[in-house]
XYZ file of C-alpha atoms in Angstrom:
541
model
C 13.009 -44.550 14.712
C 15.400 -46.280 12.771
C 16.271 -44.083 10.436
C 17.002 -41.839 12.805
C 18.840 -44.791 14.835
C 21.011 -45.346 11.304
C 22.115 -42.155 10.905
C 23.466 -41.026 14.377
C 25.258 -44.697 13.951
C 26.847 -43.272 10.813
C 27.671 -40.341 12.758
C 29.056 -42.497 15.209
C 31.616 -44.133 12.775
C 32.057 -41.844 10.875
C 33.398 -39.755 14.418
C 35.178 -42.857 15.753
C 37.360 -43.569 12.789
C 38.241 -39.969 13.029
C 39.367 -39.660 16.305
C 41.656 -43.534 15.833
C 42.732 -41.921 12.784
C 44.502 -38.626 15.105
C 45.131 -40.828 17.592
C 47.018 -43.718 15.303
C 48.938 -40.409 14.439
C 49.961 -38.761 16.417
C 50.904 -42.175 18.145
C 53.262 -42.410 15.148
C 53.794 -39.067 14.598
C 55.759 -39.353 17.800
C 57.297 -43.207 17.171
C 58.861 -41.216 13.713
C 60.017 -38.236 15.565
C 61.915 -39.896 18.265
C 63.349 -42.407 15.747
C 64.092 -38.824 14.124
C 65.971 -37.936 17.705
C 67.920 -41.237 18.293
C 69.558 -40.951 14.566
C 70.034 -37.347 14.729
C 71.695 -37.383 18.471
C 74.198 -41.079 16.790
C 75.019 -38.900 13.390
C 75.874 -35.437 15.329
C 78.264 -37.443 18.679
C 79.816 -38.863 14.745
C 80.677 -35.974 13.562
C 81.827 -34.244 16.492
C 83.591 -37.265 19.288
C 87.682 -37.800 19.137
C 88.032 -34.409 17.282
C 90.638 -31.314 17.842
C 88.548 -28.676 17.960
C 91.585 -26.495 20.019
C 92.707 -26.507 16.176
C 88.851 -25.672 14.620
C 88.947 -22.547 17.442
C 92.795 -21.817 15.402
C 91.515 -21.319 12.071
C 88.688 -19.527 13.474
C 89.965 -17.323 14.943
C 92.812 -16.624 11.169
C 89.357 -17.228 9.711
C 92.098 -19.581 7.256
C 91.006 -23.114 6.313
C 94.035 -25.292 7.961
C 93.614 -28.882 7.976
C 91.707 -28.476 10.615
C 89.077 -27.631 8.526
C 90.033 -29.673 6.118
C 89.746 -33.038 8.534
C 86.351 -31.370 9.031
C 85.310 -31.026 6.347
C 86.235 -34.294 5.325
C 84.981 -35.900 8.219
C 81.097 -34.651 7.594
C 81.512 -35.087 4.525
C 81.496 -38.908 4.548
C 79.061 -38.957 6.913
C 76.840 -36.803 5.249
C 77.587 -40.109 1.888
C 77.211 -43.127 4.330
C 73.866 -41.476 6.623
C 70.681 -40.776 4.916
C 70.230 -36.735 6.103
C 69.742 -34.420 3.986
C 72.199 -31.639 6.066
C 75.595 -31.687 7.538
C 76.908 -28.103 8.908
C 78.388 -26.402 11.538
C 78.120 -22.604 11.715
C 78.131 -19.731 14.180
C 74.982 -17.938 14.834
C 76.069 -14.242 14.995
C 72.773 -12.533 15.868
C 69.267 -12.235 15.220
C 68.701 -9.861 12.134
C 66.798 -10.526 9.335
C 70.332 -10.868 7.068
C 73.251 -12.412 7.811
C 72.226 -13.680 11.396
C 75.269 -16.567 11.345
C 78.069 -17.417 9.906
C 79.265 -21.411 8.173
C 81.987 -22.637 10.155
C 81.447 -26.142 8.013
C 79.537 -28.377 5.333
C 79.377 -32.249 5.163
C 78.931 -33.121 1.269
C 77.782 -35.323 -1.609
C 79.750 -35.036 -4.568
C 75.953 -34.100 -6.083
C 75.841 -31.560 -3.345
C 79.211 -31.022 -4.792
C 78.174 -30.159 -8.837
C 74.667 -27.943 -7.167
C 76.434 -26.484 -4.631
C 80.219 -26.530 -3.838
C 82.126 -26.147 -1.313
C 81.044 -23.188 1.537
C 83.562 -21.357 2.684
C 85.129 -21.017 6.038
C 83.137 -18.106 6.983
C 80.937 -18.052 4.941
C 77.608 -15.616 5.787
C 73.990 -17.131 5.180
C 72.771 -14.716 4.300
C 68.694 -14.543 4.380
C 68.843 -18.204 5.005
C 67.476 -18.373 7.976
C 65.178 -16.114 9.543
C 65.957 -14.252 12.635
C 63.088 -16.054 14.845
C 65.392 -19.271 14.014
C 68.264 -17.030 14.096
C 67.688 -16.034 17.745
C 66.961 -20.163 18.654
C 70.042 -21.110 17.515
C 71.795 -17.695 19.580
C 69.997 -18.432 22.849
C 70.891 -22.309 22.090
C 74.723 -21.500 21.546
C 74.822 -19.360 25.254
C 72.474 -20.988 27.262
C 73.297 -24.443 26.493
C 75.119 -26.942 29.076
C 77.463 -29.540 27.352
C 76.328 -32.457 25.286
C 72.728 -30.659 24.967
C 70.481 -31.528 21.968
C 67.724 -29.023 20.329
C 65.234 -29.946 17.844
C 63.946 -27.903 15.848
C 61.373 -29.365 12.682
C 60.611 -26.450 10.950
C 59.256 -26.689 6.487
C 62.052 -25.320 4.422
C 63.006 -24.588 0.657
C 63.435 -28.424 0.545
C 60.734 -29.315 2.139
C 59.543 -30.782 6.060
C 62.849 -30.597 7.987
C 63.569 -32.220 11.685
C 66.498 -29.966 12.595
C 69.107 -31.558 15.900
C 71.558 -29.066 16.978
C 74.631 -29.717 19.616
C 76.341 -27.111 20.692
C 80.283 -27.850 20.183
C 83.085 -26.703 22.703
C 87.141 -26.218 23.153
C 88.703 -28.241 25.540
C 88.471 -25.260 27.686
C 84.971 -25.604 27.430
C 84.404 -22.969 25.061
C 81.471 -23.084 22.323
C 83.020 -23.158 18.598
C 78.890 -22.843 17.189
C 76.573 -25.554 16.523
C 76.627 -27.881 14.941
C 73.593 -29.136 12.910
C 71.986 -31.912 11.060
C 68.595 -31.979 8.992
C 66.818 -34.646 8.361
C 63.120 -35.138 5.436
C 60.482 -36.597 7.133
C 59.089 -38.941 3.958
C 57.279 -41.375 5.930
C 55.945 -38.359 7.939
C 54.761 -36.511 4.513
C 53.374 -40.390 3.376
C 51.687 -41.004 5.819
C 50.383 -37.906 6.539
C 48.503 -38.544 2.857
C 47.175 -41.684 3.684
C 46.904 -42.776 7.087
C 43.372 -40.510 6.586
C 42.039 -42.705 3.378
C 42.803 -46.460 4.795
C 41.323 -45.485 7.987
C 38.269 -43.854 5.859
C 37.895 -46.604 3.747
C 38.049 -48.676 6.525
C 35.603 -46.527 9.206
C 33.252 -46.953 6.064
C 33.563 -50.985 5.328
C 32.888 -51.257 8.988
C 30.094 -48.993 8.648
C 27.964 -51.242 5.795
C 28.448 -53.422 7.598
C 27.502 -52.189 10.890
C 24.318 -50.867 10.146
C 23.105 -53.901 7.445
C 22.847 -55.659 11.142
C 21.807 -53.799 12.946
C 18.910 -52.896 10.281
C 17.513 -56.238 11.732
C 17.908 -56.506 14.803
C 16.749 -53.390 15.200
C 13.367 -54.253 13.225
C 13.337 -56.568 15.773
C 13.399 -55.889 19.235
C 13.539 -52.600 19.563
C 11.162 -50.692 16.305
C 7.498 -54.197 16.498
C 7.905 -53.457 20.263
C 7.580 -49.676 20.425
C 4.945 -49.971 17.592
C 2.766 -52.324 20.369
C 3.859 -49.912 22.972
C 2.568 -46.316 21.508
C -0.872 -48.423 20.010
C -1.269 -48.409 23.329
C -0.058 -45.451 24.097
C -2.078 -42.901 21.476
C -5.561 -45.265 23.100
C -5.126 -44.454 26.485
C -4.886 -40.608 25.609
C -7.599 -41.593 23.496
C -9.585 -42.460 26.154
C -8.307 -40.426 29.478
C -9.108 -37.704 27.223
C -11.276 -34.760 28.271
C -12.910 -37.107 31.030
C -13.311 -36.689 34.932
C -13.937 -40.461 35.374
C -11.177 -42.061 36.183
C -12.678 -46.069 35.420
C -12.866 -44.178 31.777
C -8.852 -44.787 32.078
C -7.985 -47.905 29.703
C -4.540 -48.693 28.559
C -4.538 -52.254 26.404
C -1.753 -55.152 27.192
C 0.761 -55.606 23.854
C 1.755 -58.094 24.963
C 5.541 -57.330 24.873
C 7.676 -60.680 25.801
C 11.633 -59.263 24.726
C 12.983 -60.717 27.523
C 14.229 -56.608 28.351
C 13.697 -53.013 29.081
C 10.641 -53.068 26.317
C 8.682 -55.891 28.217
C 10.008 -54.332 31.537
C 8.095 -50.747 30.277
C 5.211 -52.573 29.173
C 4.765 -54.270 32.233
C 5.585 -50.209 33.805
C 3.610 -48.010 32.074
C 0.252 -51.409 32.516
C 0.698 -51.118 36.125
C 1.441 -47.157 35.785
C -2.288 -46.943 34.437
C -3.677 -49.099 37.199
C -1.906 -46.294 39.427
C -3.025 -43.206 37.570
C -6.752 -44.157 38.541
C -5.592 -44.691 41.628
C -3.507 -40.893 41.626
C -7.450 -39.436 40.054
C -9.167 -40.959 43.323
C -6.819 -39.769 45.958
C -6.498 -35.976 43.911
C -9.974 -35.576 43.530
C -9.589 -35.739 47.347
C -6.883 -34.076 47.684
C -8.404 -31.743 46.700
C -12.099 -31.223 48.335
C -8.984 -31.530 51.208
C -6.661 -28.479 49.999
C -10.671 -26.808 49.709
C -11.242 -26.679 52.989
C -7.768 -26.632 55.070
C -6.846 -23.302 52.888
C -10.643 -21.589 53.617
C -9.939 -22.617 57.314
C -6.198 -21.262 56.586
C -7.936 -17.336 55.781
C -10.041 -17.916 58.928
C -7.258 -17.829 60.813
C -5.490 -15.392 58.565
C -7.978 -13.425 59.785
C -7.970 -14.371 63.648
C -4.451 -14.329 63.702
C -4.771 -10.052 62.441
C -7.453 -9.405 64.916
C -5.144 -10.498 67.783
C -2.576 -7.263 66.599
C -3.996 -4.034 67.486
C -5.596 -2.420 64.446
C -7.276 0.923 65.475
C -5.349 3.974 64.282
C -5.416 6.134 66.159
C -5.298 3.254 68.913
C -5.146 6.470 72.646
C -8.073 9.331 70.597
C -8.132 10.770 74.279
C -3.841 10.690 75.082
C -2.319 14.164 73.074
C 0.657 13.038 74.076
C 1.819 9.311 72.018
C 0.069 8.393 68.470
C 0.849 4.368 67.360
C 0.890 3.391 64.501
C 1.557 0.153 63.757
C 1.293 -3.233 60.182
C 2.243 -6.439 60.214
C 2.133 -7.866 56.124
C 2.809 -11.475 56.461
C 4.163 -14.037 53.353
C 2.641 -16.849 53.798
C -1.416 -17.206 55.059
C -0.325 -16.786 58.793
C 3.092 -15.644 59.964
C 5.238 -14.935 63.164
C 6.084 -11.607 63.106
C 3.257 -9.441 65.780
C 4.039 -5.813 67.470
C 1.971 -4.801 69.949
C 1.447 -1.987 72.858
C -0.773 -1.124 75.236
C -1.486 1.286 78.106
C 0.556 -0.021 81.746
C -0.777 2.599 83.049
C -2.232 6.169 83.297
C 1.311 6.748 81.816
C 3.757 4.148 80.837
C 3.040 2.764 77.821
C 5.084 -0.608 76.205
C 5.699 -1.179 72.110
C 6.679 -4.575 71.734
C 7.947 -6.123 68.137
C 9.004 -9.448 67.326
C 10.053 -12.543 64.686
C 8.786 -15.754 65.519
C 11.784 -18.361 63.833
C 9.572 -20.314 60.178
C 6.961 -19.409 58.551
C 3.636 -20.581 58.651
C 1.540 -21.993 60.752
C 3.914 -23.301 63.823
C 4.985 -19.813 63.083
C 2.297 -18.586 63.974
C 0.963 -20.899 67.317
C 4.311 -19.454 69.010
C 3.967 -16.398 68.094
C 0.999 -16.367 70.151
C 1.405 -17.487 73.157
C 5.123 -15.398 73.059
C 2.432 -12.314 72.658
C 0.642 -13.719 75.214
C 2.830 -14.049 77.705
C 5.484 -10.895 76.910
C 2.163 -8.457 77.244
C 1.172 -10.875 80.485
C 4.356 -9.789 81.805
C 4.873 -6.469 81.268
C 4.675 -4.157 84.275
C 5.197 -0.405 85.543
C 7.463 -0.676 88.017
C 9.012 -4.687 85.895
C 12.145 -3.597 84.448
C 12.045 -4.726 80.668
C 14.858 -7.132 80.942
C 12.926 -9.097 84.212
C 10.537 -9.519 81.052
C 12.399 -10.775 79.266
C 14.262 -13.394 81.590
C 10.809 -14.795 82.228
C 8.900 -15.053 79.429
C 12.317 -16.859 77.807
C 12.459 -19.474 80.767
C 8.438 -20.027 80.405
C 9.060 -20.784 75.778
C 11.792 -22.581 76.873
C 9.544 -25.238 78.381
C 7.289 -25.118 75.853
C 9.516 -25.285 72.738
C 9.473 -29.021 71.605
C 9.389 -27.784 67.445
C 13.664 -25.182 68.871
C 11.607 -22.522 67.835
C 13.347 -19.439 69.056
C 11.668 -15.305 68.389
C 13.889 -11.875 68.584
C 11.904 -8.928 70.105
C 12.310 -5.580 70.536
C 10.317 -4.173 74.528
C 10.070 -0.495 75.183
C 8.080 1.042 77.839
C 8.325 5.073 77.852
C 7.597 7.173 80.588
C 4.998 9.418 79.025
C 5.570 12.672 82.229
C 9.755 12.190 81.733
C 10.208 10.996 78.229
C 12.089 8.200 79.526
C 12.213 5.507 76.879
C 13.502 1.924 78.653
C 14.166 -0.854 76.193
C 15.658 -4.328 76.374
C 16.535 -5.966 72.256
C 16.635 -10.174 72.409
C 19.039 -10.437 69.023
C 16.859 -8.385 67.332
C 17.141 -4.901 64.595
C 17.897 -2.098 66.914
C 14.918 0.285 66.830
C 15.819 4.138 64.158
C 15.462 7.543 66.549
C 13.824 10.665 65.245
C 15.353 13.399 66.813
C 16.216 16.865 65.729
C 14.527 16.353 62.201
C 15.990 13.390 61.071
C 15.797 9.601 61.890
C 19.328 7.806 62.688
C 20.077 4.270 63.791
C 20.491 4.025 67.817
C 22.811 1.690 68.401
C 21.804 -1.855 70.389
C 24.055 -5.072 71.535
C 21.715 -7.177 71.195
C 21.190 -10.296 73.492
C 20.158 -13.543 72.603
C 17.084 -14.738 71.676
C 13.849 -16.002 73.688
C 13.429 -19.782 73.327
C 16.558 -20.582 72.941
C 18.003 -21.640 76.093
C 16.899 -21.666 80.039
C 19.236 -18.739 82.170
C 19.937 -16.383 79.622
C 20.021 -13.028 81.519
C 19.527 -9.934 79.852
C 20.017 -5.992 80.520
C 17.999 -3.071 80.293
C 19.126 0.225 78.220
C 17.240 3.565 78.433
C 17.548 7.023 75.998
C 15.276 9.873 77.188
C 12.845 11.924 74.743
C 11.644 15.026 73.871
C 8.461 16.516 72.253
C 8.497 15.697 68.495
C 10.457 12.227 68.878
C 9.746 9.508 67.486
C 10.450 5.249 67.979
C 10.333 3.384 64.427
C 10.622 -0.398 64.672
C 10.606 -3.391 62.469
C 11.444 -7.433 61.887
C 14.296 -8.141 59.689
C 11.392 -8.749 56.339
C 12.189 -4.573 55.973
C 16.576 -5.055 55.163
C 15.713 -8.477 54.015
C 13.353 -8.031 51.266
C 14.971 -9.264 48.119
C 14.142 -8.202 44.045
C 14.585 -10.376 41.330
C 17.983 -9.935 40.562
C 18.430 -11.025 44.674
C 20.196 -7.811 46.037
C 18.666 -6.528 49.621
C 16.866 -3.920 50.200
C 19.520 -3.221 53.336
C 19.596 -0.419 56.249
C 21.128 2.092 54.109
C 17.481 2.379 52.144
C 15.519 2.152 55.387
C 17.661 4.973 56.486
C 17.074 6.782 53.227
C 13.510 6.943 53.410
C 12.848 7.975 56.580
C 14.657 10.199 56.683
C 13.633 11.916 52.788
C 10.083 10.984 52.687
C 7.589 13.424 53.025
C 6.249 11.858 56.442
C 4.982 14.173 59.200
C 2.306 11.211 60.624
C 3.500 7.982 62.059
C 0.969 6.249 59.758
C 2.636 8.186 57.185
C 6.275 7.012 58.315
C 5.223 3.702 58.198
C 3.615 3.966 54.780
C 6.662 5.332 53.260
C 8.827 2.608 54.126
C 5.919 -0.019 53.280
C 5.622 1.716 49.381
C 9.178 2.113 48.627
C 9.662 -1.868 50.284
C 6.954 -2.655 47.538
C 8.090 -0.742 44.934
C 11.792 -1.968 45.403
C 10.662 -5.631 45.067
C 8.354 -5.328 41.682
C 7.219 -8.117 40.861
C 9.101 -10.896 43.556
C 8.138 -13.390 45.406
C 6.938 -12.145 49.217
C 9.679 -14.182 51.336
C 9.285 -13.595 54.955
C 6.929 -11.567 56.925
C 7.017 -7.324 56.873
C 6.021 -5.574 59.843
C 7.087 -1.862 61.274
C 5.462 0.340 64.430
C 6.106 3.753 64.404
C 5.396 6.060 68.509
C 5.990 9.301 68.906
C 6.596 11.130 71.736
C 4.129 14.085 70.653
C 4.209 16.348 74.222
C 4.866 15.589 77.836
C 1.693 14.590 80.250
C 1.032 16.728 83.510
C 0.585 15.561 86.364
């Protein structure tokens, strides 16, 4: 641990020194740039103030070095000689080509410059001295700058690292004549760029050595020794608990740490944890036995629930007019979905498909109540809408948990083929007619047990011999695969119409098999319930 901490301190110190160096350099750079700007602005103002620029304009028009140009050159020579600047010149931007993109109007030189470069004549072209992108900046500034505005441009030239500041010179009428520029050598910044990192690194290294020495002494006394004691006690604890099923064999020796900090708190916490772990193991043994008992009871509950639903098919082997098949696959041991079908009299059969909100035991218990009430109140001459209104009010009276049921109830007249139905917030059924399934759009009413006094409206269609009714719960269309994609209505419709299914059993099994293929290994989150009713022939009376 000491090695890791010391290494971390070294890395941290180096990074801190680097960060401080970067921040210090940036602040110094900004300060120096501001100084360069102020110095350059002052120089340019001195160069352009109180001068007859109209006379200079006339000289430029004729390209003759008159008195105005000579006076300007004298002024610029004086400023250049008396100032700590690199170059002072006035140019006229012409274009942004790579050659002869500007021409000199006047330059300031010192005696040494005169011996080296001589006097730059009025109108001399710059050749390839200015790159095209720099010439474009000059041209844009010359054409669009506001009076008195400055332009700053740091750049590297063949004379070194320069900071250029420019100002457009104008006549008394505001006509732009050219760009007056001053180049200042950034020698101070170049020097700091070389020296500053070395100073920061040296200081950081010395501080790191001092800090590491003090840290090593502190680590031994305050961290390494207490941790070593904790480690020994923990190893003994693990050794005593390994392979042991008896809580009393767990032993955590007191490391006797008195540092009055987090290590002492950790030591006390571990002692408490060891004691709590013993109690936890005792409780776990009890809870495991209890869980096994509950699992056995849930298994019985699953069997009881499945036995409450009709599971013998065909359910009415002596009735040639109809065929029915249904299935329910719960997401947990017991579910909230249910289906039912029953004869009301000799010529009427009722089907019910419903989905209770929630999962598990509460939903299963509410499912039993809902199923029982719907079956008890469905009578041959009772409108399905009236059945749901009565059942809804009764469910609202005993709904302390705030559950609700989406349900579909349909009653088929075996003589006429009339199929009367009511829908309480449930999915619409699919009707098989003339060789294909299609979704029968039904405006859903409010769910059962949601609000007392709700009104429901029944609908009616006429089935022909050979027609089928396929009803399901949202566990089918909302089945989710490993990519979080839903099974969906389009896939359900495609399976219903493309499956090689003739009987009602084959219809349900084809849908269930396709849902299983779609879901794959993803866990099932909702109950999956399906029911298919076929009206095979009219009942003769």
